[in-house]
GROMACS .gro file of C-alpha atoms in nm:
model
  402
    1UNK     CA    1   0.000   0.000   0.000
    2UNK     CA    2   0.167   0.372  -0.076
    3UNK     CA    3   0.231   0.574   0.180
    4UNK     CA    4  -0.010   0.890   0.291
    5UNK     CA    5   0.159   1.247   0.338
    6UNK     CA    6   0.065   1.251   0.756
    7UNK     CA    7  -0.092   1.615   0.831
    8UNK     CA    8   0.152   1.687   1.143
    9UNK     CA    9   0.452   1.596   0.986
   10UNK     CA   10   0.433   1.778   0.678
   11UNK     CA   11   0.343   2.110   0.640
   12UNK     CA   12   0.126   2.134   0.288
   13UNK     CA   13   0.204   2.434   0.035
   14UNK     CA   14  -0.012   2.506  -0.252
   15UNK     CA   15   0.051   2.262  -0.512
   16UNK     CA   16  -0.161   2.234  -0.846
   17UNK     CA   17  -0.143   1.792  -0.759
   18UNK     CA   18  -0.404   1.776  -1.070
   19UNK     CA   19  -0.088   1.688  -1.284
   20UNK     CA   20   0.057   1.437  -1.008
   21UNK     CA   21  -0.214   1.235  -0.920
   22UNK     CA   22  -0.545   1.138  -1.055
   23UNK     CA   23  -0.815   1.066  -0.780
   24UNK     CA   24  -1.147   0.894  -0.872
   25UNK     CA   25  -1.360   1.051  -0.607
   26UNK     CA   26  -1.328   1.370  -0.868
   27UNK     CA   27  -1.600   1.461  -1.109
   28UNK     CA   28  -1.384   1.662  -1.334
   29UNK     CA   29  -1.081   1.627  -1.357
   30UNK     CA   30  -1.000   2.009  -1.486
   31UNK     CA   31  -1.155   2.112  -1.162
   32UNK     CA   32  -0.916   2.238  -0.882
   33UNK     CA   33  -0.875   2.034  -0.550
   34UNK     CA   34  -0.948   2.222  -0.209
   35UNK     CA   35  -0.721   2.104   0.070
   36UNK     CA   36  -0.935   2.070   0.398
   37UNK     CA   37  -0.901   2.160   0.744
   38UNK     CA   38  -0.613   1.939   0.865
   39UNK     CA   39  -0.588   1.876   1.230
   40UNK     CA   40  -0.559   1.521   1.460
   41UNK     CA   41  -0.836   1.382   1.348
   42UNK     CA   42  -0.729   1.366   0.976
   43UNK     CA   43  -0.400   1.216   1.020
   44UNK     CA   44  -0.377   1.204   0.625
   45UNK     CA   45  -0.377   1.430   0.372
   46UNK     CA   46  -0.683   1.453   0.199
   47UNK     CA   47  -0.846   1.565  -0.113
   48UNK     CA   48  -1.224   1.659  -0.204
   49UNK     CA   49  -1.406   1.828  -0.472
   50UNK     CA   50  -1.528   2.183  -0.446
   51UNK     CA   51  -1.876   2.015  -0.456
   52UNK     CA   52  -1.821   1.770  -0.185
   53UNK     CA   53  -1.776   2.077   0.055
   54UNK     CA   54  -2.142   1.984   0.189
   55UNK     CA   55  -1.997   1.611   0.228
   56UNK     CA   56  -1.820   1.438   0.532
   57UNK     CA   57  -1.654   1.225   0.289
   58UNK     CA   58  -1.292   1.241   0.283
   59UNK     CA   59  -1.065   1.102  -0.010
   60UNK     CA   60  -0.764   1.008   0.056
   61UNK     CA   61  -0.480   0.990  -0.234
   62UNK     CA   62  -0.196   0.749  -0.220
   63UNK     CA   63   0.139   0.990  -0.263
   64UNK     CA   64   0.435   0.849  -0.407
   65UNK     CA   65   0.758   0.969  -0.282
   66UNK     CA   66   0.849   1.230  -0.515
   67UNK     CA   67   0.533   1.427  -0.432
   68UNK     CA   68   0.618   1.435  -0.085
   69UNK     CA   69   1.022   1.574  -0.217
   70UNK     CA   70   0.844   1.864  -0.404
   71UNK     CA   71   0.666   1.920  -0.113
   72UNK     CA   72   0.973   1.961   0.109
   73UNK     CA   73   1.113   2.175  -0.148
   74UNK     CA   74   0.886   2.407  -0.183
   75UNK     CA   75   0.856   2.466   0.151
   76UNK     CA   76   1.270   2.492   0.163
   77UNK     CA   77   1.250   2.751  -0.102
   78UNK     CA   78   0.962   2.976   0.064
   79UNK     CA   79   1.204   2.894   0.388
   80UNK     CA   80   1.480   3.035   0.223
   81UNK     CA   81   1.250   3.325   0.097
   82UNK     CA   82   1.158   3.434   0.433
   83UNK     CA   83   1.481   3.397   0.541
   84UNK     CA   84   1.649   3.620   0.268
   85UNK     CA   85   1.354   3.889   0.343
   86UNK     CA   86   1.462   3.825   0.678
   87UNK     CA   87   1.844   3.923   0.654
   88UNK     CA   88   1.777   4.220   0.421
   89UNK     CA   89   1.526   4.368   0.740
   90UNK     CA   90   1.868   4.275   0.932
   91UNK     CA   91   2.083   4.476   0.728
   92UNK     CA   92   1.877   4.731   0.695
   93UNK     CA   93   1.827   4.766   1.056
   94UNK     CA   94   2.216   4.722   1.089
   95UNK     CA   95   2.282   5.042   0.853
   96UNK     CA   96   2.022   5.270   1.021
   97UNK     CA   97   2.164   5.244   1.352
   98UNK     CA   98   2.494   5.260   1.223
   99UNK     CA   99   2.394   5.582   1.042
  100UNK     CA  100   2.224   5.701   1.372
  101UNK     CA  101   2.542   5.644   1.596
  102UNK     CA  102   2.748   5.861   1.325
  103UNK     CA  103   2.523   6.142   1.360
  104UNK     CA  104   2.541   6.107   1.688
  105UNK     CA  105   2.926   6.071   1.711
  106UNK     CA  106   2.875   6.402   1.493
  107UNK     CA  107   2.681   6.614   1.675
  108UNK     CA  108   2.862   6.522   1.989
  109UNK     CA  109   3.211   6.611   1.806
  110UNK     CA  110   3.053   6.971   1.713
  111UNK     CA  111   2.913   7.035   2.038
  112UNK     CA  112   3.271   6.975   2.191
  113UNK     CA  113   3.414   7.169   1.932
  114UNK     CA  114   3.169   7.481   1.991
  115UNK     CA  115   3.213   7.425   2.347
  116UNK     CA  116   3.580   7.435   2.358
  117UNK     CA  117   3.555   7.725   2.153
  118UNK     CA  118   3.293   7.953   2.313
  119UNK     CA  119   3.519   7.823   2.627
  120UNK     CA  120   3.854   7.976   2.530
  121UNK     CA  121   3.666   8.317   2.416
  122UNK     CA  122   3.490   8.355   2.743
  123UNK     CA  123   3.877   8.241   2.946
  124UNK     CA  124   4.049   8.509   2.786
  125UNK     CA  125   3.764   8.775   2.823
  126UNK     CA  126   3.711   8.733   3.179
  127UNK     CA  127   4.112   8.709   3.242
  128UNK     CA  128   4.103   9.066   3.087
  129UNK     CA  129   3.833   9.195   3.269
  130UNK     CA  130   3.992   9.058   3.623
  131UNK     CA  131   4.300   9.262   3.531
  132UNK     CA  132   4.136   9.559   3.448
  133UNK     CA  133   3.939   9.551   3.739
  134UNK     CA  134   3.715   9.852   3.864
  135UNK     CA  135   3.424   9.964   3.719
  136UNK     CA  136   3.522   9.746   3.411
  137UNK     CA  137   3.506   9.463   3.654
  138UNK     CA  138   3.257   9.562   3.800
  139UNK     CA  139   2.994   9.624   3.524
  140UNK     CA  140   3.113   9.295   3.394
  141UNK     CA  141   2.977   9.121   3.692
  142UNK     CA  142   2.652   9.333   3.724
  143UNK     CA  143   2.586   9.221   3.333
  144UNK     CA  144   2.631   8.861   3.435
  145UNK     CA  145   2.445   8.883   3.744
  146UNK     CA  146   2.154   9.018   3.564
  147UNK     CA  147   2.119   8.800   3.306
  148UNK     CA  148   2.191   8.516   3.562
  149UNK     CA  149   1.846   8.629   3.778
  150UNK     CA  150   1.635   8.680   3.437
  151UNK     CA  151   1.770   8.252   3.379
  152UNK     CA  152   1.682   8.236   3.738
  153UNK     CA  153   1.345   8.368   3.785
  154UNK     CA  154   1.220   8.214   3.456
  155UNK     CA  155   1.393   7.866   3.630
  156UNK     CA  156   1.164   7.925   3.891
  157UNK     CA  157   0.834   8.023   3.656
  158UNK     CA  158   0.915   7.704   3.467
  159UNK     CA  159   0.652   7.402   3.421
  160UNK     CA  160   0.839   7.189   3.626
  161UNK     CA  161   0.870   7.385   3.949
  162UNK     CA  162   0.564   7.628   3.917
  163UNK     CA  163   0.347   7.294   3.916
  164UNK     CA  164   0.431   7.291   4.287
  165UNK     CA  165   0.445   7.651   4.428
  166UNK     CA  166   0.340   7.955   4.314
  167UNK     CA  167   0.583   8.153   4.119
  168UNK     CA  168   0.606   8.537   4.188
  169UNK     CA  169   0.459   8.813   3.951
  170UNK     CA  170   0.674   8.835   3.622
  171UNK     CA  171   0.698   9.258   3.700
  172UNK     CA  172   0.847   9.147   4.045
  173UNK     CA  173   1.096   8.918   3.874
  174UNK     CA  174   1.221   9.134   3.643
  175UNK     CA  175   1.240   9.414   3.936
  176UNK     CA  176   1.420   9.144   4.120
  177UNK     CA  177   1.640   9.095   3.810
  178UNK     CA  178   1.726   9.472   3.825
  179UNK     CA  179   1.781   9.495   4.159
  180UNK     CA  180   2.040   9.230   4.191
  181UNK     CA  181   2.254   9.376   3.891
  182UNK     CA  182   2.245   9.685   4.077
  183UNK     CA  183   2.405   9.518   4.395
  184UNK     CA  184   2.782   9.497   4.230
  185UNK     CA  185   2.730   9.876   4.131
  186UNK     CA  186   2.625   9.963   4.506
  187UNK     CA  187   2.889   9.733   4.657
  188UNK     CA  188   3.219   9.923   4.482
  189UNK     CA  189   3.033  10.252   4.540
  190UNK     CA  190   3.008  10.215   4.968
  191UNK     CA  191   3.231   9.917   5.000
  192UNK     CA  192   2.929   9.706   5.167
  193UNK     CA  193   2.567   9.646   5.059
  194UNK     CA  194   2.433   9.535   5.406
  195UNK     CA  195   2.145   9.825   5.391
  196UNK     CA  196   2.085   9.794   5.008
  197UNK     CA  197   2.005   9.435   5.088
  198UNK     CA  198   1.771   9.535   5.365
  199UNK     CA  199   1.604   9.747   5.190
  200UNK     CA  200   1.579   9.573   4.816
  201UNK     CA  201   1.421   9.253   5.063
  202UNK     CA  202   1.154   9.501   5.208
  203UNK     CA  203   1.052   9.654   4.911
  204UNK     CA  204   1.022   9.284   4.758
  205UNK     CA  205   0.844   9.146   5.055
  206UNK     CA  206   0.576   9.468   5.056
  207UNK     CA  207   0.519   9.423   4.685
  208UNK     CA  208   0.405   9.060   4.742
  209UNK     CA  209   0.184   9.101   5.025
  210UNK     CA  210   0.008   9.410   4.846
  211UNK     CA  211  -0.016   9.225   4.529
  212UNK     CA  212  -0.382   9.123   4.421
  213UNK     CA  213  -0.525   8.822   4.504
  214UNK     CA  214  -0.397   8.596   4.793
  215UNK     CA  215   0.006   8.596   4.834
  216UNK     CA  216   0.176   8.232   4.872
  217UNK     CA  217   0.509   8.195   5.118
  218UNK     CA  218   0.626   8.003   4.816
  219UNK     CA  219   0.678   8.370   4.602
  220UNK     CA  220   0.834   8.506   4.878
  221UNK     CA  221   1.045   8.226   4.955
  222UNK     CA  222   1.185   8.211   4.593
  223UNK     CA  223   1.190   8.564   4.553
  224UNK     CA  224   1.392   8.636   4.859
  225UNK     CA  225   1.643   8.341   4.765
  226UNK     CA  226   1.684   8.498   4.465
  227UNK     CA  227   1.772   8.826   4.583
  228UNK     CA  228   2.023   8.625   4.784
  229UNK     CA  229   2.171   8.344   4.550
  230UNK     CA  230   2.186   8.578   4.223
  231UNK     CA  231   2.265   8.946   4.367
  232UNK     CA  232   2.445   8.923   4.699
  233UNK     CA  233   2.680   8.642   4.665
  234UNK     CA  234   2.851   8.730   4.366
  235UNK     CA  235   2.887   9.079   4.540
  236UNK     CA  236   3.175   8.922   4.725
  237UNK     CA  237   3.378   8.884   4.410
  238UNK     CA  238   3.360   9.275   4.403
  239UNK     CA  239   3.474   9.307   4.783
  240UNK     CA  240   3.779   9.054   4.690
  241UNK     CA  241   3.896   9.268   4.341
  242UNK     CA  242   3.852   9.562   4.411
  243UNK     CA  243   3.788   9.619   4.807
  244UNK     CA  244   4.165   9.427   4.893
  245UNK     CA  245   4.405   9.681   4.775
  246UNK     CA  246   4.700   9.604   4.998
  247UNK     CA  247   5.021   9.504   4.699
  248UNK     CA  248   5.197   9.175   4.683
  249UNK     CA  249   5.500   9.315   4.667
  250UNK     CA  250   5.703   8.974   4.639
  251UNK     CA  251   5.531   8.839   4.310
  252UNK     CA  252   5.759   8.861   3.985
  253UNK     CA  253   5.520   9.019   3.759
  254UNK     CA  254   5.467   9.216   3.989
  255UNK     CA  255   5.787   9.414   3.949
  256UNK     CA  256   5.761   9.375   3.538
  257UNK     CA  257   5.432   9.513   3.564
  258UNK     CA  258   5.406   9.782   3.294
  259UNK     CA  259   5.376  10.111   3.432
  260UNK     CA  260   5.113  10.240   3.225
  261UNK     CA  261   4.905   9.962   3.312
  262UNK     CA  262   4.906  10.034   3.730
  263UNK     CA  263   5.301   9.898   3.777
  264UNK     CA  264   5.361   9.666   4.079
  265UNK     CA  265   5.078   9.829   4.271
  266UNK     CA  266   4.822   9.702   4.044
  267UNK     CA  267   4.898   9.328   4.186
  268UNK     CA  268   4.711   9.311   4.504
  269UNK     CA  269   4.623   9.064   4.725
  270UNK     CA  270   4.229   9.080   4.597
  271UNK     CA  271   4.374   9.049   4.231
  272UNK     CA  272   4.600   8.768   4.277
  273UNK     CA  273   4.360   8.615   4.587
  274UNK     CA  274   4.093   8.605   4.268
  275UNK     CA  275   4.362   8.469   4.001
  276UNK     CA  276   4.398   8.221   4.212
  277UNK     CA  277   4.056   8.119   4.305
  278UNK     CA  278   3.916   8.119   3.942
  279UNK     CA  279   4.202   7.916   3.792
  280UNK     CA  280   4.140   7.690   4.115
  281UNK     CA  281   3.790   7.596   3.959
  282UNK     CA  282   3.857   7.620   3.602
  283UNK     CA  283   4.091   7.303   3.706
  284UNK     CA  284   3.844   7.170   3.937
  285UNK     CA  285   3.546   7.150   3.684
  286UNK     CA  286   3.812   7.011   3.416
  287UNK     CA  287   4.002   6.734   3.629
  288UNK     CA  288   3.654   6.613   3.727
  289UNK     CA  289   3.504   6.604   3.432
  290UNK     CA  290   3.809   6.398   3.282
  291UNK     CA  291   3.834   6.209   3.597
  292UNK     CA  292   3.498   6.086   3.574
  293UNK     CA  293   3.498   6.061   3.208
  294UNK     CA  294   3.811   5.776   3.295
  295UNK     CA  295   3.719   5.608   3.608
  296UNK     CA  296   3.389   5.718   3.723
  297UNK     CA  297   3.197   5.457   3.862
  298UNK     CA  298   3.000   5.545   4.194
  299UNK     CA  299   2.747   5.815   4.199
  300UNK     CA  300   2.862   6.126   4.386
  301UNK     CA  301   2.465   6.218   4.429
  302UNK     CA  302   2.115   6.221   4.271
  303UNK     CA  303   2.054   6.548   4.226
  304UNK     CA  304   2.391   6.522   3.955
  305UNK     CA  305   2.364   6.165   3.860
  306UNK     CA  306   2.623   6.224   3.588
  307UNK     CA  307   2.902   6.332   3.902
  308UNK     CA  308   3.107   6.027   4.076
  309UNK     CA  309   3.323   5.974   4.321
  310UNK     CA  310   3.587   5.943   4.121
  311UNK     CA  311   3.569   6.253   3.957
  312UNK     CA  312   3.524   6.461   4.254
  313UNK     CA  313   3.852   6.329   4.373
  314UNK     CA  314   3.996   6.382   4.018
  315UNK     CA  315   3.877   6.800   4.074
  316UNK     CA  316   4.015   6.819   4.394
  317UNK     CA  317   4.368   6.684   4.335
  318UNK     CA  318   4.347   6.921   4.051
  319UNK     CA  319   4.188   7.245   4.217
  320UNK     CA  320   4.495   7.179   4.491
  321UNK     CA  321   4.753   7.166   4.243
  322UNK     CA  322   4.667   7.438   4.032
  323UNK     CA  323   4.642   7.680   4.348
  324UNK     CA  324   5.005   7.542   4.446
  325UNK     CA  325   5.165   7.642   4.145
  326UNK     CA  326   4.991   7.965   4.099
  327UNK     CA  327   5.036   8.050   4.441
  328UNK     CA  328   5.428   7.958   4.386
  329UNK     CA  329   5.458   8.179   4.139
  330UNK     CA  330   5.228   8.474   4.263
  331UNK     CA  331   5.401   8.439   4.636
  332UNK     CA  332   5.039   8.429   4.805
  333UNK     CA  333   4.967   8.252   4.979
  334UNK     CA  334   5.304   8.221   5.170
  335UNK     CA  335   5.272   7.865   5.414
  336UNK     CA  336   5.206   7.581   5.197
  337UNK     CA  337   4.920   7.434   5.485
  338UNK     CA  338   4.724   7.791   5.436
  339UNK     CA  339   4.779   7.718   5.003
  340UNK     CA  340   4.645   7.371   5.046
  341UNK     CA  341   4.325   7.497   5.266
  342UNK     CA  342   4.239   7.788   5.005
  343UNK     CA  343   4.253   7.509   4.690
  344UNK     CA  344   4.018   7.280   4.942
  345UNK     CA  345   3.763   7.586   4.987
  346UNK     CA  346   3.770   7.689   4.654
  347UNK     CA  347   3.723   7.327   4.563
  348UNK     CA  348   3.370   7.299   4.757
  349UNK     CA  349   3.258   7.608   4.750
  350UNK     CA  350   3.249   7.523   4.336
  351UNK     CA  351   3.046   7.178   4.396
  352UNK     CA  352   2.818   7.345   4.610
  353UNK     CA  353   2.720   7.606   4.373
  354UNK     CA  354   2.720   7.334   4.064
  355UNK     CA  355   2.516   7.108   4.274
  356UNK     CA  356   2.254   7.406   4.416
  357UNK     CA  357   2.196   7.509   4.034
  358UNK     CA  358   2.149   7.101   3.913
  359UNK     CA  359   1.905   7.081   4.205
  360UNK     CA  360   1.739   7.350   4.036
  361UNK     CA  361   1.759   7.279   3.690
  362UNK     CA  362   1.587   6.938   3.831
  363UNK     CA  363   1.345   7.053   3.954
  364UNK     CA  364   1.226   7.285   3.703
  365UNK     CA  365   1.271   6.965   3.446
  366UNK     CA  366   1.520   7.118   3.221
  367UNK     CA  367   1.896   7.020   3.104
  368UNK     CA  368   2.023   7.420   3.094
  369UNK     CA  369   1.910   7.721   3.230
  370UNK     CA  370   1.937   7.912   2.890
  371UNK     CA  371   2.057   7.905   2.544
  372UNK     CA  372   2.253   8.208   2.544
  373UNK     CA  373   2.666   8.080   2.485
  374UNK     CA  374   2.640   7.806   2.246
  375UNK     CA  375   2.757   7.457   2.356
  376UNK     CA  376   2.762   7.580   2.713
  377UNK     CA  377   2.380   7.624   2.789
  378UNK     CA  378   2.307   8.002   3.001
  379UNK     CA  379   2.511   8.259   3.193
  380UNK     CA  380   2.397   8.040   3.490
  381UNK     CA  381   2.559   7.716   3.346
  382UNK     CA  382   2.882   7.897   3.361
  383UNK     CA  383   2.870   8.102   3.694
  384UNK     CA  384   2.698   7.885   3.885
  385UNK     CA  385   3.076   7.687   4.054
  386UNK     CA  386   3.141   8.098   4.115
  387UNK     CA  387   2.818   8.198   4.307
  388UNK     CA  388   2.902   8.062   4.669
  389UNK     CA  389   3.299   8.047   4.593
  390UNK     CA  390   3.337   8.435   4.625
  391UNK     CA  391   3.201   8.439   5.023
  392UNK     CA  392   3.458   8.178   5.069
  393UNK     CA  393   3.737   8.322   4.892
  394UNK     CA  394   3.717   8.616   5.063
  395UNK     CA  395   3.605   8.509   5.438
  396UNK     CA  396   3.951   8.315   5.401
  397UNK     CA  397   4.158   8.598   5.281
  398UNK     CA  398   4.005   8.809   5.557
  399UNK     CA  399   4.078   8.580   5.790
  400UNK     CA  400   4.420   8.497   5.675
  401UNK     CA  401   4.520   8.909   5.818
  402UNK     CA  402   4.514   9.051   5.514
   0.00000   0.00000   0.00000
């Protein structure tokens, strides 16, 4: 007896099996063959008429063994089919992520290239400034302190953070905004801005609670810190430049100083005190970002989870080194424990700002505060290592006798 093609062994393709076998339940034999529902209970392959639909009747067809090799190979060549369409989706796939990582590997490489850029513009423009010093200095720092508080106070209006407080009035921000660029200004004229800031946080605080409506503790709360974090702090950098006048008379370029330019009294102690301390975290921010780039592995802290361990190490061996050298060659500070202690200060007074401005940024669910220096983000980006790092600076030289 010839074999039957079994249901669950094979699986059947469309075959025209008029011109392979003849079967004698057929009326016709130029009428097409139907394959029926295979399953268990038809272990065999079988065969009816397009008429004998309405029947239970079953045919089954004896199948020699070359039927059943066509079979297989049909089914090897729609295999091979799928397979090919299969690989191409591969490739394809395969080339549009490559294509994808290049344009990433791209943009990254022009971002790093605008950013070192932009970087070295804004290095040499503030090392002028800090040698000029004065009211070029000083209106310097009231420009960056006002656009800081305009990246602040919009910060603090953002989606992210005003979902949870109430922001203050947009006419008190931008008073706010001018207010705190007006602090430097005030600070060089009388020497101290105690009673300016007295009197800016009254006015502030009266504005809110006669404002319309029903005044939240959350608008005074960010307005005052404000006030604080954007216009009094970097005051300090004003008090250090241009408030320490005494000379350091035992730097060398110092004494080849050119005349014109202020001679050997233009190095003070506030001029080389700041030298110091901005080089200090220029090299802090630098070691730790390549320190971390190299061996970062353990998360410094949430609020930054892009910061290790490892990094901050990196920026403090760094920050210390830097302020060793410079202070070698500037001849201030003169012990070596009271050079080690000002890199250490300037070191976490930088981190502290960073962090306070990520745990902003955070909050207020965006990467930078502004779009103002390409590749760099806003004026807060770059300031914020600065903000708390001028109180410290110059509590220590204060404290130090000079």
């Amino acid at each position: 007896m010839a074999p039957f093609v079994e249901v669950c062994r094979y699986k059947p393709v469309p075959l025209s099996l008029s011109s392979l076998c003849t079967c004698p339940c057929r009326s016709s034999p130029r009428k097409s063959l139907i394959l029926p529902h295979f399953s268990e209970k038809y272990p065999n392959l079988g065969l009816i008429d397009s008429k004998a639909l309405t029947r239970s009747r079953f045919c089954r067809i004896p199948v020699n063994r070359r039927i059943i090799t066509a079979v297989a190979r049909a089914e090897s060549n729609q295999i091979g089919d799928d397979g090919e369409e299969h690989s191409r989706d591969q490739e394809l796939q395969i080339i549009e992520e490559d294509s994808s990582v290049d344009d990433q590997k791209q943009k990254s490489r022009s971002q790093f290239k605008k950013r070192v850029i932009f970087g070295l513009g804004i290095g040499l423009s503030v090392g002028g400034i800090v040698l000029a010093g004065g009211w070029v200095f000083t209106a310097a720092l009231a420009a960056a302190v006002l656009l800081s508080a305009r990246e602040y106070f919009e910060l603090v209006r953002s989606k992210g953070i005003a979902q949870g407080m109430t922001p203050p009035p947009r006419y008190l921000s931008r008073v706010c905004s001018i207010i705190c660029a007006l602090m430097p200004i005030l600070t060089l004229y009388f020497g101290h801005i105690d009673i300016s800031v007295t009197s800016a946080a009254f006015v502030v605080a009266m504005a809110l609670l006669l404002q319309r409506g029903n005044p939240r503790f959350s608008q005074l709360s960010s307005t005052m810190f404000g006030l604080f974090y954007c216009g009094y702090l970097p005051c300090f950098w004003v008090k250090l430049r241009c408030g320490l006048t005494a000379p350091v008379l035992n730097t060398g370029i110092g004494r080849s100083w050119p005349i014109i330019l202020g001679g050997q009294a233009h190095w003070t102690v506030g001029l080389v005190a700041i030298l110091i301390s901005f080089c200090g975290i220029i090299a802090s921010d630098t070691f730790a970002f390549l320190g971390g780039k190299a061996f970062g592995k353990t998360p410094l802290i949430s609020i930054s989870p892009k910061k290790t361990w490892e990094g901050a190490v990196a920026g403090l061996v760094g920050c210390i080194s830097i302020t060793i050298l410079l202070s070698k060659s500037l001849s201030w500070p003169q012990p070596l424990v009271s050079t080690i202690a000002f890199g250490v200060l300037n070191f976490f007074g930088s981190v502290f700002g960073d962090l306070t401005e990520s745990m902003i940024k955070r909050d207020a669910g965006v990467k930078d505060s502004g779009s103002l220096i390409p590749g760099h983000g806003g004026i807060l980006d770059r300031v914020d290592s600065y903000i708390f790092t001028g109180a410290l600076a110059y509590s220590f030289v204060r404290l130090h006798g000079v």
